[in-house]
Structure formats: structure tokens, C-alpha cells
């Protein structure tokens, strides 16, 4: 089930990256209105498929996978619908903050490997956000700040 969703996401990412490389800053004289219309329809279908992937990601059992899918979708969506991408990034922010806080209060039963994976995910997401919006990246850093350092100093 998960591989089907990941497969869809990879296709979407490839589709958007191919269309991004194929685009030129100014429309070429050889491109007809019909070709442009077909390209816009294709982009709209890809955006619809991307929204389906985001909705389907809610059924994932692993929260980390949900966060990764939403973050990747938001990153791809940024150039097409910045408001929706911001909303997805904020959902990712809340999800990761909850996951990190639950991991820290969960104790050593989960193991340090899982904790390292979450911090690696945090770094990846921070890089994504840093490329898109510095203010949102700063908000992300504050929201996902490790709580253990705050409780030690208190």
C-alpha cells in the first residue's frame, strides 16, 4: 500500500521536474496555443494527483512517512500554490513537533536510532524550508526545538 503511494509521489516529482526543465522563460514562437493548453491541463492533472497523494498519506501508519510525503508535496507545490504549500508545511511542523515531544517523553524503550532519524528528518525539512521561506524556517526551528534542553535549564 505504501509503495503505491510512494510510487505516485515519485512520478509526480519527476513530472514536475521534467516540466520545469522543459520550460523556457519566454514562450517560444513555435509553441501554439493548443500545446500550451495541453501543458496546462497536464500540470492541473499532476496537481490533482499530488493532492490525492497528500490525502492518501493520512492513512499511513508511520507518522514519519506521512510527514515526509507532505513535506515533499509542499516543496513541489510551492511554485504552483504557495498558500497550500505553506499550509502543508505547517501541518508537517505540528506533526514533527508532536513526534519529537512524544519521542523524548517516551523514554529509552524506542531506542536512539529512531530519535536520530527524527533529527535527520528535521534537518531535511529545515533545508527545504530554508530554500523557500526563511521566516517559515525560523518558525519551524522554534516549533521543533528539542524540549529536553529546556527542561534541564528550568
mmCIF file of C-alpha atoms in Angstrom:
data_model
loop_
_atom_site.group_PDB
_atom_site.id
_atom_site.type_symbol
_atom_site.label_atom_id
_atom_site.label_comp_id
_atom_site.label_asym_id
_atom_site.label_seq_id
_atom_site.Cartn_x
_atom_site.Cartn_y
_atom_site.Cartn_z
ATOM 1 C CA UNK A 1 0.000 0.000 0.000
ATOM 2 C CA UNK A 2 2.754 2.418 0.953
ATOM 3 C CA UNK A 3 4.800 1.568 -2.110
ATOM 4 C CA UNK A 4 1.839 2.524 -4.317
ATOM 5 C CA UNK A 5 1.716 5.968 -2.700
ATOM 6 C CA UNK A 6 5.459 6.440 -2.864
ATOM 7 C CA UNK A 7 5.381 5.383 -6.493
ATOM 8 C CA UNK A 8 2.769 8.067 -7.218
ATOM 9 C CA UNK A 9 4.828 10.684 -5.430
ATOM 10 C CA UNK A 10 7.958 9.815 -7.388
ATOM 11 C CA UNK A 11 6.039 10.062 -10.654
ATOM 12 C CA UNK A 12 4.736 13.474 -9.631
ATOM 13 C CA UNK A 13 8.164 14.723 -8.687
ATOM 14 C CA UNK A 14 9.572 13.517 -11.999
ATOM 15 C CA UNK A 15 6.679 15.064 -13.894
ATOM 16 C CA UNK A 16 7.165 18.444 -12.236
ATOM 17 C CA UNK A 17 10.920 18.372 -12.634
ATOM 18 C CA UNK A 18 10.652 17.462 -16.321
ATOM 19 C CA UNK A 19 8.147 20.236 -16.931
ATOM 20 C CA UNK A 20 10.371 22.682 -15.010
ATOM 21 C CA UNK A 21 13.410 21.826 -17.133
ATOM 22 C CA UNK A 22 11.380 21.936 -20.319
ATOM 23 C CA UNK A 23 10.023 25.412 -19.632
ATOM 24 C CA UNK A 24 11.665 28.473 -21.069
ATOM 25 C CA UNK A 25 11.365 31.953 -19.551
ATOM 26 C CA UNK A 26 9.603 33.298 -22.629
ATOM 27 C CA UNK A 27 7.141 31.354 -24.751
ATOM 28 C CA UNK A 28 8.746 30.145 -27.951
ATOM 29 C CA UNK A 29 7.156 31.243 -31.232
ATOM 30 C CA UNK A 30 6.799 27.610 -32.325
ATOM 31 C CA UNK A 31 4.611 26.774 -29.313
ATOM 32 C CA UNK A 32 0.988 27.002 -30.278
ATOM 33 C CA UNK A 33 -1.902 27.881 -28.020
ATOM 34 C CA UNK A 34 -3.041 24.275 -28.216
ATOM 35 C CA UNK A 35 0.299 22.987 -26.934
ATOM 36 C CA UNK A 36 0.241 25.478 -24.083
ATOM 37 C CA UNK A 37 -3.315 24.459 -23.216
ATOM 38 C CA UNK A 38 -2.294 20.785 -23.203
ATOM 39 C CA UNK A 39 0.636 21.574 -20.930
ATOM 40 C CA UNK A 40 -1.611 23.475 -18.510
ATOM 41 C CA UNK A 41 -4.073 20.569 -18.449
ATOM 42 C CA UNK A 42 -1.227 18.174 -17.726
ATOM 43 C CA UNK A 43 0.007 20.364 -14.872
ATOM 44 C CA UNK A 44 -3.518 20.556 -13.461
ATOM 45 C CA UNK A 45 -3.827 16.759 -13.561
ATOM 46 C CA UNK A 46 -0.471 16.445 -11.811
ATOM 47 C CA UNK A 47 -1.564 18.886 -9.101
ATOM 48 C CA UNK A 48 -4.779 16.912 -8.607
ATOM 49 C CA UNK A 49 -2.772 13.696 -8.332
ATOM 50 C CA UNK A 50 -0.455 15.366 -5.844
ATOM 51 C CA UNK A 51 -3.447 16.356 -3.684
ATOM 52 C CA UNK A 52 -4.655 12.742 -3.845
ATOM 53 C CA UNK A 53 -1.270 11.547 -2.630
ATOM 54 C CA UNK A 54 -1.401 14.009 0.269
ATOM 55 C CA UNK A 55 -4.894 12.811 1.215
ATOM 56 C CA UNK A 56 -3.867 9.165 0.927
ATOM 57 C CA UNK A 57 -0.834 9.784 3.116
ATOM 58 C CA UNK A 58 -3.194 10.277 6.060
ATOM 59 C CA UNK A 59 -3.772 6.520 6.036
ATOM 60 C CA UNK A 60 -0.074 5.742 6.642
ATOM 61 C CA UNK A 61 0.594 4.110 9.980
ATOM 62 C CA UNK A 62 4.107 5.526 10.256
ATOM 63 C CA UNK A 63 3.904 9.212 11.160
ATOM 64 C CA UNK A 64 7.383 9.853 9.817
ATOM 65 C CA UNK A 65 6.277 8.664 6.360
ATOM 66 C CA UNK A 66 3.257 10.970 6.498
ATOM 67 C CA UNK A 67 5.496 13.883 7.363
ATOM 68 C CA UNK A 68 7.935 13.108 4.548
ATOM 69 C CA UNK A 69 5.176 12.800 1.939
ATOM 70 C CA UNK A 70 3.513 16.051 2.996
ATOM 71 C CA UNK A 71 6.832 17.906 3.060
ATOM 72 C CA UNK A 72 7.819 16.647 -0.384
ATOM 73 C CA UNK A 73 4.398 17.548 -1.748
ATOM 74 C CA UNK A 74 4.600 21.020 -0.216
ATOM 75 C CA UNK A 75 8.043 21.542 -1.705
ATOM 76 C CA UNK A 76 6.818 20.561 -5.177
ATOM 77 C CA UNK A 77 3.613 22.554 -4.790
ATOM 78 C CA UNK A 78 5.375 25.766 -3.691
ATOM 79 C CA UNK A 79 5.762 27.229 -7.197
ATOM 80 C CA UNK A 80 2.176 26.448 -8.165
ATOM 81 C CA UNK A 81 0.195 27.200 -4.998
ATOM 82 C CA UNK A 82 2.258 28.825 -2.271
ATOM 83 C CA UNK A 83 -0.660 29.167 0.146
ATOM 84 C CA UNK A 84 -1.434 25.438 0.015
ATOM 85 C CA UNK A 85 2.273 24.612 0.334
ATOM 86 C CA UNK A 86 2.524 26.802 3.446
ATOM 87 C CA UNK A 87 -0.473 25.007 4.932
ATOM 88 C CA UNK A 88 1.159 21.639 4.290
ATOM 89 C CA UNK A 89 4.463 22.814 5.757
ATOM 90 C CA UNK A 90 2.638 23.986 8.888
ATOM 91 C CA UNK A 91 0.933 20.579 9.201
ATOM 92 C CA UNK A 92 4.373 18.990 8.864
ATOM 93 C CA UNK A 93 5.684 21.342 11.538
ATOM 94 C CA UNK A 94 2.963 20.366 14.011
ATOM 95 C CA UNK A 95 3.323 16.660 13.228
ATOM 96 C CA UNK A 96 7.074 16.640 13.679
ATOM 97 C CA UNK A 97 6.900 18.685 16.882
ATOM 98 C CA UNK A 98 4.392 16.201 18.332
ATOM 99 C CA UNK A 99 6.510 13.277 17.226
ATOM 100 C CA UNK A 100 9.678 14.739 18.730
ATOM 101 C CA UNK A 101 7.954 15.610 22.006
ATOM 102 C CA UNK A 102 6.389 12.145 22.288
ATOM 103 C CA UNK A 103 9.729 10.526 21.474
ATOM 104 C CA UNK A 104 11.522 12.489 24.183
ATOM 105 C CA UNK A 105 8.911 11.696 26.843
ATOM 106 C CA UNK A 106 8.638 8.083 25.697
ATOM 107 C CA UNK A 107 11.898 7.087 27.325
ATOM 108 C CA UNK A 108 14.659 4.802 26.144
ATOM 109 C CA UNK A 109 12.373 1.970 25.005
ATOM 110 C CA UNK A 110 12.200 3.302 21.468
ATOM 111 C CA UNK A 111 15.956 3.436 21.089
ATOM 112 C CA UNK A 112 18.328 6.152 19.978
ATOM 113 C CA UNK A 113 18.154 5.138 16.304
ATOM 114 C CA UNK A 114 14.586 6.387 15.967
ATOM 115 C CA UNK A 115 15.497 9.640 17.664
ATOM 116 C CA UNK A 116 18.420 10.179 15.277
ATOM 117 C CA UNK A 117 16.101 9.542 12.332
ATOM 118 C CA UNK A 118 13.720 12.216 13.545
ATOM 119 C CA UNK A 119 16.503 14.748 13.928
ATOM 120 C CA UNK A 120 17.732 13.871 10.452
ATOM 121 C CA UNK A 121 14.205 14.426 9.147
ATOM 122 C CA UNK A 122 14.119 17.769 10.988
ATOM 123 C CA UNK A 123 17.341 18.843 9.255
ATOM 124 C CA UNK A 124 15.992 17.817 5.829
ATOM 125 C CA UNK A 125 12.773 19.739 6.376
ATOM 126 C CA UNK A 126 14.685 22.746 7.645
ATOM 127 C CA UNK A 127 16.748 22.757 4.459
ATOM 128 C CA UNK A 128 13.585 22.582 2.351
ATOM 129 C CA UNK A 129 12.007 25.447 4.235
ATOM 130 C CA UNK A 130 15.196 27.483 4.201
ATOM 131 C CA UNK A 131 15.188 27.411 0.411
ATOM 132 C CA UNK A 132 11.564 28.526 0.279
ATOM 133 C CA UNK A 133 10.996 30.961 3.147
ATOM 134 C CA UNK A 134 13.447 31.937 5.862
ATOM 135 C CA UNK A 135 10.752 33.189 8.210
ATOM 136 C CA UNK A 136 8.841 29.911 7.987
ATOM 137 C CA UNK A 137 12.118 28.013 8.523
ATOM 138 C CA UNK A 138 12.757 30.000 11.704
ATOM 139 C CA UNK A 139 9.217 29.248 12.894
ATOM 140 C CA UNK A 140 9.852 25.570 12.130
ATOM 141 C CA UNK A 141 13.072 25.622 14.176
ATOM 142 C CA UNK A 142 11.266 27.083 17.166
ATOM 143 C CA UNK A 143 8.335 24.685 16.918
ATOM 144 C CA UNK A 144 10.539 21.594 16.682
ATOM 145 C CA UNK A 145 13.184 22.661 19.202
ATOM 146 C CA UNK A 146 14.170 19.775 21.461
ATOM 147 C CA UNK A 147 12.326 20.100 24.772
ATOM 148 C CA UNK A 148 14.946 18.265 26.834
ATOM 149 C CA UNK A 149 17.327 21.243 26.762
ATOM 150 C CA UNK A 150 14.562 23.488 28.097
ATOM 151 C CA UNK A 151 13.623 21.155 30.942
ATOM 152 C CA UNK A 152 17.263 20.777 32.052
ATOM 153 C CA UNK A 153 17.748 24.531 32.363
ATOM 154 C CA UNK A 154 14.452 25.039 34.221
#
